[in-house]
Amino acid sequence: MSGDRVIVVGCAFWDTIFRIERIPGKGEKVLPQRAVQTASGMATVAAVAIARLGGAVSLWTRVGDDQTGQAFVDEIAGEGVPVEGVRRVPGARTWFATILVDRQGERLVVPFADPALDSDPTWLPLDEIAEAGAVLCDMRWVEGARAAFSQARRLGVPTILDADTAPVQDLRSLIPMADHVLFSEPALRSLGAFETPEEALLTVAAELDAKVVGVTLGEHGSAIWQRDGSGGTVHRFASPKITAIDTLNAGDVWHGAYAYGLVQGWDLGRIVHAASVAAAIKCECFGGKAGSPKLPELLRRLQEWEQIAVGQAGA
């Protein structure tokens, strides 16, 4: 790798998040206990997660030329994420979402994506990829991801795909372009009928030249296939046991921490453990990305969790 900066490409949202007792099953008025408005989106939250860990990061995304877009830019600038890669699209509205989070931390998400937000990626400063340590893309801007991944692979820069739920044709178009293909469980299931995550990973990995293919499984941890001399092995990784307050953006923080660990040169086991701890810490705090940790907290909690795991193994 030529550097340790992660270039993150994908979507920008402005979220209004309500904490409520329960998500209603029919039409009724629900009074929230708390409310937060914040910059969000898969790529955005991953970029903020990297910045909070002290990593160098660039975010390439698009917002409208409205007040919401300005609020988005102001907030991520305050998080230490450079705003030069955020394009303001004339005549478009910034994407936004309303989200209900119940007392178990589960959520209902209602997003609006303005089709007027131009998907053209030709403005991207692709020459900057030559100095990057990795490129991380989400599934919400396929054209941007394809352009960034194509350049990164030409230059030998590692590519990471946050393979969340999306049209299957989009998933299948981007998966072969990534060195690290990291699925959500629903996205992996959308590719076929499999008995276990391990079976799914082995089947998908056999069609790719990726180095790592994995799936996050929420409270059940993750399953990660890594290429080796015998063709590849799937390992299970646990997640810390916590009381979840808000699971929103947990996967995005996981992917950001994964990218951070990769460019730091950590081994895969440490990368996955750190990503799992980062996501768990996030879930202990209401407000989407608000709980994404800084590096000292992550390392402290990672050490504590590893000590507990060693103690349980020796018991």
PDB file of C-alpha atoms in Angstrom:
ATOM      1  CA  MET A   1       0.000   0.000   0.000  1.00  0.00           C
ATOM      2  CA  SER A   2       1.177   3.489  -0.770  1.00  0.00           C
ATOM      3  CA  GLY A   3      -0.541   5.190   2.170  1.00  0.00           C
ATOM      4  CA  ASP A   4      -2.968   4.777   5.033  1.00  0.00           C
ATOM      5  CA  ARG A   5      -5.771   7.023   3.777  1.00  0.00           C
ATOM      6  CA  VAL A   6      -9.072   5.281   3.130  1.00  0.00           C
ATOM      7  CA  ILE A   7     -11.187   6.684   0.310  1.00  0.00           C
ATOM      8  CA  VAL A   8     -14.858   5.992   1.014  1.00  0.00           C
ATOM      9  CA  VAL A   9     -17.361   6.208  -1.850  1.00  0.00           C
ATOM     10  CA  GLY A  10     -21.128   6.054  -1.561  1.00  0.00           C
ATOM     11  CA  CYS A  11     -24.235   7.664  -0.176  1.00  0.00           C
ATOM     12  CA  ALA A  12     -25.038  10.641   2.012  1.00  0.00           C
ATOM     13  CA  PHE A  13     -28.258  10.893   4.008  1.00  0.00           C
ATOM     14  CA  TRP A  14     -29.719  13.251   6.559  1.00  0.00           C
ATOM     15  CA  ASP A  15     -31.471  11.203   9.244  1.00  0.00           C
ATOM     16  CA  THR A  16     -34.186  12.159  11.694  1.00  0.00           C
ATOM     17  CA  ILE A  17     -34.077   9.487  14.404  1.00  0.00           C
ATOM     18  CA  PHE A  18     -36.809   9.028  17.005  1.00  0.00           C
ATOM     19  CA  ARG A  19     -36.434   6.868  20.104  1.00  0.00           C
ATOM     20  CA  ILE A  20     -39.798   5.320  20.947  1.00  0.00           C
ATOM     21  CA  GLU A  21     -41.121   2.616  23.260  1.00  0.00           C
ATOM     22  CA  ARG A  22     -42.321   0.355  20.444  1.00  0.00           C
ATOM     23  CA  ILE A  23     -42.751   0.430  16.687  1.00  0.00           C
ATOM     24  CA  PRO A  24     -46.510   0.555  16.018  1.00  0.00           C
ATOM     25  CA  GLY A  25     -48.197  -2.128  13.992  1.00  0.00           C
ATOM     26  CA  LYS A  26     -50.937   0.158  12.709  1.00  0.00           C
ATOM     27  CA  GLY A  27     -51.641   3.845  12.247  1.00  0.00           C
ATOM     28  CA  GLU A  28     -51.403   5.804  15.500  1.00  0.00           C
ATOM     29  CA  LYS A  29     -49.622   8.806  16.986  1.00  0.00           C
ATOM     30  CA  VAL A  30     -46.381   7.877  18.747  1.00  0.00           C
ATOM     31  CA  LEU A  31     -44.606  10.356  21.015  1.00  0.00           C
ATOM     32  CA  PRO A  32     -40.794   9.960  20.958  1.00  0.00           C
ATOM     33  CA  GLN A  33     -38.644   9.990  24.072  1.00  0.00           C
ATOM     34  CA  ARG A  34     -35.701  11.504  22.190  1.00  0.00           C
ATOM     35  CA  ALA A  35     -34.979  12.843  18.708  1.00  0.00           C
ATOM     36  CA  VAL A  36     -31.750  13.413  16.780  1.00  0.00           C
ATOM     37  CA  GLN A  37     -31.027  14.836  13.317  1.00  0.00           C
ATOM     38  CA  THR A  38     -27.665  13.865  11.882  1.00  0.00           C
ATOM     39  CA  ALA A  39     -25.537  13.214   8.806  1.00  0.00           C
ATOM     40  CA  SER A  40     -25.731   9.561   7.873  1.00  0.00           C
ATOM     41  CA  GLY A  41     -25.560   7.030   5.048  1.00  0.00           C
ATOM     42  CA  MET A  42     -23.446   3.891   4.817  1.00  0.00           C
ATOM     43  CA  ALA A  43     -20.338   5.501   3.321  1.00  0.00           C
ATOM     44  CA  THR A  44     -20.717   8.627   5.447  1.00  0.00           C
ATOM     45  CA  VAL A  45     -20.878   6.739   8.739  1.00  0.00           C
ATOM     46  CA  ALA A  46     -17.935   4.535   7.736  1.00  0.00           C
ATOM     47  CA  ALA A  47     -15.898   7.664   6.958  1.00  0.00           C
ATOM     48  CA  VAL A  48     -16.793   9.244  10.300  1.00  0.00           C
ATOM     49  CA  ALA A  49     -15.904   5.989  12.086  1.00  0.00           C
ATOM     50  CA  ILE A  50     -12.451   6.054  10.474  1.00  0.00           C
ATOM     51  CA  ALA A  51     -11.956   9.732  11.354  1.00  0.00           C
ATOM     52  CA  ARG A  52     -12.934   9.123  14.989  1.00  0.00           C
ATOM     53  CA  LEU A  53     -10.338   6.355  15.190  1.00  0.00           C
ATOM     54  CA  GLY A  54      -7.732   8.877  14.054  1.00  0.00           C
ATOM     55  CA  GLY A  55      -7.452   7.514  10.533  1.00  0.00           C
ATOM     56  CA  ALA A  56      -6.905   9.544   7.378  1.00  0.00           C
ATOM     57  CA  VAL A  57     -10.051   9.463   5.261  1.00  0.00           C
ATOM     58  CA  SER A  58     -11.702  11.020   2.222  1.00  0.00           C
ATOM     59  CA  LEU A  59     -15.433  10.826   1.529  1.00  0.00           C
ATOM     60  CA  TRP A  60     -16.654  10.982  -2.063  1.00  0.00           C
ATOM     61  CA  THR A  61     -20.399  11.485  -2.153  1.00  0.00           C
ATOM     62  CA  ARG A  62     -23.214  13.744  -3.397  1.00  0.00           C
ATOM     63  CA  VAL A  63     -25.767  15.956  -1.698  1.00  0.00           C
ATOM     64  CA  GLY A  64     -28.278  18.493  -2.952  1.00  0.00           C
ATOM     65  CA  ASP A  65     -27.746  22.221  -3.051  1.00  0.00           C
ATOM     66  CA  ASP A  66     -30.365  22.656  -0.315  1.00  0.00           C
ATOM     67  CA  GLN A  67     -30.147  23.589   3.374  1.00  0.00           C
ATOM     68  CA  THR A  68     -30.026  19.926   4.315  1.00  0.00           C
ATOM     69  CA  GLY A  69     -26.946  19.466   2.131  1.00  0.00           C
ATOM     70  CA  GLN A  70     -25.259  22.374   3.890  1.00  0.00           C
ATOM     71  CA  ALA A  71     -26.102  20.892   7.281  1.00  0.00           C
ATOM     72  CA  PHE A  72     -24.600  17.583   6.134  1.00  0.00           C
ATOM     73  CA  VAL A  73     -21.370  19.266   5.004  1.00  0.00           C
ATOM     74  CA  ASP A  74     -21.084  21.275   8.227  1.00  0.00           C
ATOM     75  CA  GLU A  75     -21.535  18.209  10.414  1.00  0.00           C
ATOM     76  CA  ILE A  76     -19.019  15.924   8.732  1.00  0.00           C
ATOM     77  CA  ALA A  77     -16.487  18.773   8.667  1.00  0.00           C
ATOM     78  CA  GLY A  78     -16.918  18.943  12.439  1.00  0.00           C
ATOM     79  CA  GLU A  79     -16.143  15.223  12.599  1.00  0.00           C
ATOM     80  CA  GLY A  80     -12.810  15.754  10.847  1.00  0.00           C
ATOM     81  CA  VAL A  81     -13.908  14.368   7.478  1.00  0.00           C
ATOM     82  CA  PRO A  82     -12.690  16.560   4.571  1.00  0.00           C
ATOM     83  CA  VAL A  83     -15.568  18.026   2.560  1.00  0.00           C
ATOM     84  CA  GLU A  84     -13.744  18.567  -0.739  1.00  0.00           C
ATOM     85  CA  GLY A  85     -15.094  15.236  -2.004  1.00  0.00           C
ATOM     86  CA  VAL A  86     -18.729  16.138  -1.338  1.00  0.00           C
ATOM     87  CA  ARG A  87     -20.410  17.334  -4.521  1.00  0.00           C
ATOM     88  CA  ARG A  88     -23.373  19.733  -4.250  1.00  0.00           C
ATOM     89  CA  VAL A  89     -25.729  18.828  -7.106  1.00  0.00           C
ATOM     90  CA  PRO A  90     -27.727  21.831  -8.419  1.00  0.00           C
ATOM     91  CA  GLY A  91     -31.476  21.369  -8.378  1.00  0.00           C
ATOM     92  CA  ALA A  92     -31.394  18.159  -6.308  1.00  0.00           C
ATOM     93  CA  ARG A  93     -32.533  17.391  -2.782  1.00  0.00           C
ATOM     94  CA  THR A  94     -30.223  15.757  -0.268  1.00  0.00           C
ATOM     95  CA  TRP A  95     -31.391  12.225   0.508  1.00  0.00           C
ATOM     96  CA  PHE A  96     -33.107  11.928   3.893  1.00  0.00           C
ATOM     97  CA  ALA A  97     -34.696   9.320   6.135  1.00  0.00           C
ATOM     98  CA  THR A  98     -36.992   9.073   9.129  1.00  0.00           C
ATOM     99  CA  ILE A  99     -36.074   6.289  11.543  1.00  0.00           C
ATOM    100  CA  LEU A 100     -37.886   4.835  14.552  1.00  0.00           C
ATOM    101  CA  VAL A 101     -35.757   3.040  17.161  1.00  0.00           C
ATOM    102  CA  ASP A 102     -37.564   0.982  19.820  1.00  0.00           C
ATOM    103  CA  ARG A 103     -36.510   0.012  23.337  1.00  0.00           C
ATOM    104  CA  GLN A 104     -34.788  -3.171  22.072  1.00  0.00           C
ATOM    105  CA  GLY A 105     -32.635  -1.113  19.723  1.00  0.00           C
ATOM    106  CA  GLU A 106     -34.382  -2.372  16.580  1.00  0.00           C
ATOM    107  CA  ARG A 107     -35.437   0.159  13.975  1.00  0.00           C
ATOM    108  CA  LEU A 108     -37.825   1.027  11.187  1.00  0.00           C
ATOM    109  CA  VAL A 109     -36.204   3.071   8.399  1.00  0.00           C
ATOM    110  CA  VAL A 110     -38.125   5.127   5.830  1.00  0.00           C
ATOM    111  CA  PRO A 111     -35.614   6.650   3.342  1.00  0.00           C
ATOM    112  CA  PHE A 112     -36.200   9.040   0.470  1.00  0.00           C
ATOM    113  CA  ALA A 113     -33.638   9.116  -2.350  1.00  0.00           C
ATOM    114  CA  ASP A 114     -34.188  11.961  -4.805  1.00  0.00           C
ATOM    115  CA  PRO A 115     -33.662  10.594  -8.346  1.00  0.00           C
ATOM    116  CA  ALA A 116     -32.493  14.066  -9.402  1.00  0.00           C
ATOM    117  CA  LEU A 117     -29.230  13.503  -7.511  1.00  0.00           C
ATOM    118  CA  ASP A 118     -26.911  12.982 -10.491  1.00  0.00           C
ATOM    119  CA  SER A 119     -25.201   9.558 -10.473  1.00  0.00           C
ATOM    120  CA  ASP A 120     -22.465  10.602 -12.944  1.00  0.00           C
ATOM    121  CA  PRO A 121     -19.032   9.733 -11.443  1.00  0.00           C
ATOM    122  CA  THR A 122     -16.846  11.587 -13.972  1.00  0.00           C
ATOM    123  CA  TRP A 123     -16.095  14.381 -11.474  1.00  0.00           C
ATOM    124  CA  LEU A 124     -14.375  12.011  -9.038  1.00  0.00           C
ATOM    125  CA  PRO A 125     -10.661  12.788  -8.463  1.00  0.00           C
ATOM    126  CA  LEU A 126      -9.593   9.235  -9.312  1.00  0.00           C
ATOM    127  CA  ASP A 127      -5.911  10.179  -9.497  1.00  0.00           C
ATOM    128  CA  GLU A 128      -5.935  10.474  -5.683  1.00  0.00           C
ATOM    129  CA  ILE A 129      -6.444   6.720  -5.385  1.00  0.00           C
ATOM    130  CA  ALA A 130      -2.775   6.192  -6.228  1.00  0.00           C
ATOM    131  CA  GLU A 131      -1.873   7.575  -2.781  1.00  0.00           C
ATOM    132  CA  ALA A 132      -4.585   5.682  -0.861  1.00  0.00           C
ATOM    133  CA  GLY A 133      -4.259   2.654   1.376  1.00  0.00           C
ATOM    134  CA  ALA A 134      -7.695   1.288   0.489  1.00  0.00           C
ATOM    135  CA  VAL A 135     -10.969   2.146  -1.228  1.00  0.00           C
ATOM    136  CA  LEU A 136     -14.238   1.308   0.545  1.00  0.00           C
ATOM    137  CA  CYS A 137     -17.530   1.527  -1.379  1.00  0.00           C
ATOM    138  CA  ASP A 138     -21.155   0.960  -0.457  1.00  0.00           C
ATOM    139  CA  MET A 139     -23.989  -0.243  -2.696  1.00  0.00           C
ATOM    140  CA  ARG A 140     -25.888   3.048  -2.892  1.00  0.00           C
ATOM    141  CA  TRP A 141     -23.881   4.670  -5.711  1.00  0.00           C
ATOM    142  CA  VAL A 142     -23.014   1.872  -8.113  1.00  0.00           C
ATOM    143  CA  GLU A 143     -21.558   4.167 -10.787  1.00  0.00           C
ATOM    144  CA  GLY A 144     -19.203   5.818  -8.300  1.00  0.00           C
ATOM    145  CA  ALA A 145     -18.171   2.475  -6.824  1.00  0.00           C
ATOM    146  CA  ARG A 146     -17.464   1.005 -10.244  1.00  0.00           C
ATOM    147  CA  ALA A 147     -15.275   3.966 -11.235  1.00  0.00           C
ATOM    148  CA  ALA A 148     -13.327   3.970  -7.963  1.00  0.00           C
ATOM    149  CA  PHE A 149     -12.863   0.194  -7.856  1.00  0.00           C
ATOM    150  CA  SER A 150     -11.699   0.085 -11.486  1.00  0.00           C
ATOM    151  CA  GLN A 151      -9.000   2.668 -10.799  1.00  0.00           C
ATOM    152  CA  ALA A 152      -7.967   1.045  -7.517  1.00  0.00           C
ATOM    153  CA  ARG A 153      -7.569  -2.376  -9.077  1.00  0.00           C
ATOM    154  CA  ARG A 154      -5.477  -0.943 -11.916  1.00  0.00           C
ATOM    155  CA  LEU A 155      -3.174   0.557  -9.292  1.00  0.00           C
ATOM    156  CA  GLY A 156      -3.145  -2.425  -6.932  1.00  0.00           C
ATOM    157  CA  VAL A 157      -4.892  -0.534  -4.120  1.00  0.00           C
ATOM    158  CA  PRO A 158      -7.023  -2.832  -1.910  1.00  0.00           C
ATOM    159  CA  THR A 159     -10.780  -2.599  -2.470  1.00  0.00           C
ATOM    160  CA  ILE A 160     -13.488  -3.222   0.151  1.00  0.00           C
ATOM    161  CA  LEU A 161     -17.187  -3.629  -0.655  1.00  0.00           C
ATOM    162  CA  ASP A 162     -19.880  -3.009   1.949  1.00  0.00           C
ATOM    163  CA  ALA A 163     -22.208  -5.491   0.245  1.00  0.00           C
ATOM    164  CA  ASP A 164     -25.510  -4.541   1.831  1.00  0.00           C
ATOM    165  CA  THR A 165     -28.984  -5.256   0.457  1.00  0.00           C
ATOM    166  CA  ALA A 166     -29.319  -4.022  -3.115  1.00  0.00           C
ATOM    167  CA  PRO A 167     -30.659  -5.231  -6.463  1.00  0.00           C
ATOM    168  CA  VAL A 168     -28.996  -8.582  -7.139  1.00  0.00           C
ATOM    169  CA  GLN A 169     -27.654  -7.401 -10.493  1.00  0.00           C
ATOM    170  CA  ASP A 170     -25.863  -4.541  -8.730  1.00  0.00           C
ATOM    171  CA  LEU A 171     -24.388  -6.863  -6.130  1.00  0.00           C
ATOM    172  CA  ARG A 172     -23.167  -9.249  -8.814  1.00  0.00           C
ATOM    173  CA  SER A 173     -21.620  -6.388 -10.805  1.00  0.00           C
ATOM    174  CA  LEU A 174     -19.559  -5.022  -7.887  1.00  0.00           C
ATOM    175  CA  ILE A 175     -18.650  -8.187  -5.987  1.00  0.00           C
ATOM    176  CA  PRO A 176     -15.968  -9.284  -8.517  1.00  0.00           C
ATOM    177  CA  MET A 177     -14.287  -5.862  -8.218  1.00  0.00           C
ATOM    178  CA  ALA A 178     -13.511  -6.128  -4.497  1.00  0.00           C
ATOM    179  CA  ASP A 179     -10.613  -7.752  -2.671  1.00  0.00           C
ATOM    180  CA  HIS A 180     -12.639  -7.765   0.555  1.00  0.00           C
ATOM    181  CA  VAL A 181     -16.335  -8.569   0.021  1.00  0.00           C
ATOM    182  CA  LEU A 182     -18.233  -8.025   3.268  1.00  0.00           C
ATOM    183  CA  PHE A 183     -21.938  -8.880   3.175  1.00  0.00           C
ATOM    184  CA  SER A 184     -24.848  -8.121   5.413  1.00  0.00           C
ATOM    185  CA  GLU A 185     -26.790 -11.319   6.127  1.00  0.00           C
ATOM    186  CA  PRO A 186     -29.822 -10.315   4.006  1.00  0.00           C
ATOM    187  CA  ALA A 187     -27.591  -9.405   1.049  1.00  0.00           C
ATOM    188  CA  LEU A 188     -25.793 -12.755   1.193  1.00  0.00           C
ATOM    189  CA  ARG A 189     -29.120 -14.615   1.365  1.00  0.00           C
ATOM    190  CA  SER A 190     -30.323 -12.751  -1.719  1.00  0.00           C
ATOM    191  CA  LEU A 191     -27.683 -14.554  -3.818  1.00  0.00           C
ATOM    192  CA  GLY A 192     -29.148 -18.014  -3.299  1.00  0.00           C
ATOM    193  CA  ALA A 193     -30.614 -20.605  -0.962  1.00  0.00           C
ATOM    194  CA  PHE A 194     -27.938 -21.807   1.474  1.00  0.00           C
ATOM    195  CA  GLU A 195     -28.146 -23.914   4.621  1.00  0.00           C
ATOM    196  CA  THR A 196     -25.521 -21.955   6.545  1.00  0.00           C
ATOM    197  CA  PRO A 197     -23.486 -18.748   6.187  1.00  0.00           C
ATOM    198  CA  GLU A 198     -20.393 -20.916   5.812  1.00  0.00           C
ATOM    199  CA  GLU A 199     -21.901 -22.722   2.822  1.00  0.00           C
ATOM    200  CA  ALA A 200     -22.899 -19.409   1.271  1.00  0.00           C
ATOM    201  CA  LEU A 201     -19.437 -17.917   1.710  1.00  0.00           C
ATOM    202  CA  LEU A 202     -17.696 -20.953   0.232  1.00  0.00           C
ATOM    203  CA  THR A 203     -20.038 -20.926  -2.757  1.00  0.00           C
ATOM    204  CA  VAL A 204     -19.647 -17.210  -3.434  1.00  0.00           C
ATOM    205  CA  ALA A 205     -15.890 -17.190  -2.818  1.00  0.00           C
ATOM    206  CA  ALA A 206     -15.365 -20.012  -5.331  1.00  0.00           C
ATOM    207  CA  GLU A 207     -16.494 -17.643  -8.091  1.00  0.00           C
ATOM    208  CA  LEU A 208     -14.211 -14.766  -7.069  1.00  0.00           C
ATOM    209  CA  ASP A 209     -10.547 -13.893  -6.784  1.00  0.00           C
ATOM    210  CA  ALA A 210     -11.164 -11.959  -3.567  1.00  0.00           C
ATOM    211  CA  LYS A 211      -8.832 -12.325  -0.602  1.00  0.00           C
ATOM    212  CA  VAL A 212     -11.623 -12.152   1.991  1.00  0.00           C
ATOM    213  CA  VAL A 213     -15.361 -12.824   1.776  1.00  0.00           C
ATOM    214  CA  GLY A 214     -17.377 -12.345   4.945  1.00  0.00           C
ATOM    215  CA  VAL A 215     -20.801 -11.740   6.421  1.00  0.00           C
ATOM    216  CA  THR A 216     -21.844  -9.844   9.531  1.00  0.00           C
ATOM    217  CA  LEU A 217     -24.453 -11.643  11.641  1.00  0.00           C
ATOM    218  CA  GLY A 218     -25.435  -9.038  14.227  1.00  0.00           C
ATOM    219  CA  GLU A 219     -25.315 -10.327  17.789  1.00  0.00           C
ATOM    220  CA  HIS A 220     -24.095 -13.677  16.423  1.00  0.00           C
ATOM    221  CA  GLY A 221     -20.824 -12.137  15.256  1.00  0.00           C
ATOM    222  CA  SER A 222     -19.494 -12.774  11.779  1.00  0.00           C
ATOM    223  CA  ALA A 223     -18.275 -15.517   9.468  1.00  0.00           C
ATOM    224  CA  ILE A 224     -15.167 -14.737   7.429  1.00  0.00           C
ATOM    225  CA  TRP A 225     -13.634 -16.723   4.581  1.00  0.00           C
ATOM    226  CA  GLN A 226      -9.963 -16.028   3.889  1.00  0.00           C
ATOM    227  CA  ARG A 227      -8.052 -17.305   0.896  1.00  0.00           C
ATOM    228  CA  ASP A 228      -5.160 -19.599   1.787  1.00  0.00           C
ATOM    229  CA  GLY A 229      -3.006 -22.235   0.144  1.00  0.00           C
ATOM    230  CA  SER A 230      -5.772 -24.833   0.255  1.00  0.00           C
ATOM    231  CA  GLY A 231      -8.353 -22.573  -1.359  1.00  0.00           C
ATOM    232  CA  GLY A 232      -9.783 -20.861   1.681  1.00  0.00           C
ATOM    233  CA  THR A 233     -11.103 -21.360   5.182  1.00  0.00           C
ATOM    234  CA  VAL A 234     -14.181 -19.961   6.952  1.00  0.00           C
ATOM    235  CA  HIS A 235     -13.762 -18.795  10.543  1.00  0.00           C
ATOM    236  CA  ARG A 236     -16.470 -17.737  12.988  1.00  0.00           C
ATOM    237  CA  PHE A 237     -15.928 -14.614  15.093  1.00  0.00           C
ATOM    238  CA  ALA A 238     -18.067 -13.769  18.112  1.00  0.00           C
ATOM    239  CA  SER A 239     -19.393 -10.341  19.058  1.00  0.00           C
ATOM    240  CA  PRO A 240     -19.251  -8.830  22.547  1.00  0.00           C
ATOM    241  CA  LYS A 241     -22.368  -9.315  24.652  1.00  0.00           C
ATOM    242  CA  ILE A 242     -24.018  -5.942  25.217  1.00  0.00           C
ATOM    243  CA  THR A 243     -27.371  -4.358  25.916  1.00  0.00           C
ATOM    244  CA  ALA A 244     -28.274  -2.749  22.594  1.00  0.00           C
ATOM    245  CA  ILE A 245     -29.811   0.715  22.720  1.00  0.00           C
ATOM    246  CA  ASP A 246     -29.702   1.485  18.994  1.00  0.00           C
ATOM    247  CA  THR A 247     -28.482  -0.846  16.229  1.00  0.00           C
ATOM    248  CA  LEU A 248     -28.738   1.817  13.511  1.00  0.00           C
ATOM    249  CA  ASN A 249     -25.425   2.238  11.589  1.00  0.00           C
ATOM    250  CA  ALA A 250     -23.749  -0.659  13.423  1.00  0.00           C
ATOM    251  CA  GLY A 251     -22.765  -2.311  10.141  1.00  0.00           C
ATOM    252  CA  ASP A 252     -21.424   0.969   8.769  1.00  0.00           C
ATOM    253  CA  VAL A 253     -19.206   1.455  11.829  1.00  0.00           C
ATOM    254  CA  TRP A 254     -18.104  -2.186  11.485  1.00  0.00           C
ATOM    255  CA  HIS A 255     -16.981  -1.575   7.898  1.00  0.00           C
ATOM    256  CA  GLY A 256     -15.223   1.674   8.793  1.00  0.00           C
ATOM    257  CA  ALA A 257     -13.287   0.005  11.599  1.00  0.00           C
ATOM    258  CA  TYR A 258     -12.445  -2.909   9.280  1.00  0.00           C
ATOM    259  CA  ALA A 259     -10.998  -0.509   6.698  1.00  0.00           C
ATOM    260  CA  TYR A 260      -9.058   1.336   9.399  1.00  0.00           C
ATOM    261  CA  GLY A 261      -7.511  -1.899  10.684  1.00  0.00           C
ATOM    262  CA  LEU A 262      -6.649  -3.019   7.157  1.00  0.00           C
ATOM    263  CA  VAL A 263      -4.628   0.091   6.309  1.00  0.00           C
ATOM    264  CA  GLN A 264      -2.929  -0.088   9.721  1.00  0.00           C
ATOM    265  CA  GLY A 265      -1.580  -3.498   8.728  1.00  0.00           C
ATOM    266  CA  TRP A 266      -3.407  -5.502  11.416  1.00  0.00           C
ATOM    267  CA  ASP A 267      -3.924  -9.219  10.873  1.00  0.00           C
ATOM    268  CA  LEU A 268      -7.402 -10.339   9.859  1.00  0.00           C
ATOM    269  CA  GLY A 269      -8.365 -11.684  13.262  1.00  0.00           C
ATOM    270  CA  ARG A 270      -7.555  -8.415  14.989  1.00  0.00           C
ATOM    271  CA  ILE A 271      -9.319  -6.426  12.257  1.00  0.00           C
ATOM    272  CA  VAL A 272     -12.545  -8.411  12.672  1.00  0.00           C
ATOM    273  CA  HIS A 273     -12.403  -8.362  16.469  1.00  0.00           C
ATOM    274  CA  ALA A 274     -11.861  -4.587  16.464  1.00  0.00           C
ATOM    275  CA  ALA A 275     -14.685  -4.034  13.969  1.00  0.00           C
ATOM    276  CA  SER A 276     -17.025  -6.137  16.107  1.00  0.00           C
ATOM    277  CA  VAL A 277     -16.137  -4.212  19.255  1.00  0.00           C
ATOM    278  CA  ALA A 278     -16.537  -0.869  17.496  1.00  0.00           C
ATOM    279  CA  ALA A 279     -20.006  -1.870  16.266  1.00  0.00           C
ATOM    280  CA  ALA A 280     -20.974  -3.107  19.739  1.00  0.00           C
ATOM    281  CA  ILE A 281     -19.896   0.173  21.357  1.00  0.00           C
ATOM    282  CA  LYS A 282     -21.974   2.046  18.800  1.00  0.00           C
ATOM    283  CA  CYS A 283     -25.047  -0.018  19.686  1.00  0.00           C
ATOM    284  CA  GLU A 284     -24.810   1.074  23.323  1.00  0.00           C
ATOM    285  CA  CYS A 285     -25.625   4.669  22.368  1.00  0.00           C
ATOM    286  CA  PHE A 286     -28.764   6.175  20.829  1.00  0.00           C
ATOM    287  CA  GLY A 287     -28.443   8.370  17.759  1.00  0.00           C
ATOM    288  CA  GLY A 288     -27.078   6.368  14.844  1.00  0.00           C
ATOM    289  CA  LYS A 289     -23.371   7.056  14.414  1.00  0.00           C
ATOM    290  CA  ALA A 290     -23.222   8.997  17.709  1.00  0.00           C
ATOM    291  CA  GLY A 291     -21.789   5.979  19.515  1.00  0.00           C
ATOM    292  CA  SER A 292     -18.937   5.310  17.080  1.00  0.00           C
ATOM    293  CA  PRO A 293     -15.836   5.105  19.298  1.00  0.00           C
ATOM    294  CA  LYS A 294     -12.497   6.881  19.313  1.00  0.00           C
ATOM    295  CA  LEU A 295      -9.338   4.779  19.234  1.00  0.00           C
ATOM    296  CA  PRO A 296      -8.468   4.742  22.979  1.00  0.00           C
ATOM    297  CA  GLU A 297     -11.968   3.515  23.874  1.00  0.00           C
ATOM    298  CA  LEU A 298     -11.899   0.909  21.117  1.00  0.00           C
ATOM    299  CA  LEU A 299      -8.514  -0.456  22.193  1.00  0.00           C
ATOM    300  CA  ARG A 300      -9.542  -0.525  25.864  1.00  0.00           C
ATOM    301  CA  ARG A 301     -12.772  -2.387  25.169  1.00  0.00           C
ATOM    302  CA  LEU A 302     -11.006  -4.715  22.715  1.00  0.00           C
ATOM    303  CA  GLN A 303      -8.450  -5.649  25.370  1.00  0.00           C
ATOM    304  CA  GLU A 304     -11.171  -6.200  27.981  1.00  0.00           C
ATOM    305  CA  TRP A 305     -13.167  -8.413  25.625  1.00  0.00           C
ATOM    306  CA  GLU A 306     -10.116 -10.452  24.620  1.00  0.00           C
ATOM    307  CA  GLN A 307      -9.268 -11.017  28.302  1.00  0.00           C
ATOM    308  CA  ILE A 308     -12.811 -12.223  28.976  1.00  0.00           C
ATOM    309  CA  ALA A 309     -12.656 -14.548  25.966  1.00  0.00           C
ATOM    310  CA  VAL A 310      -9.338 -16.017  27.118  1.00  0.00           C
ATOM    311  CA  GLY A 311     -10.720 -16.537  30.623  1.00  0.00           C
ATOM    312  CA  GLN A 312     -13.816 -18.308  29.315  1.00  0.00           C
ATOM    313  CA  ALA A 313     -11.724 -20.520  27.058  1.00  0.00           C
ATOM    314  CA  GLY A 314      -9.537 -21.557  29.997  1.00  0.00           C
ATOM    315  CA  ALA A 315     -12.435 -22.219  32.371  1.00  0.00           C
TER     316      ALA A 315
END
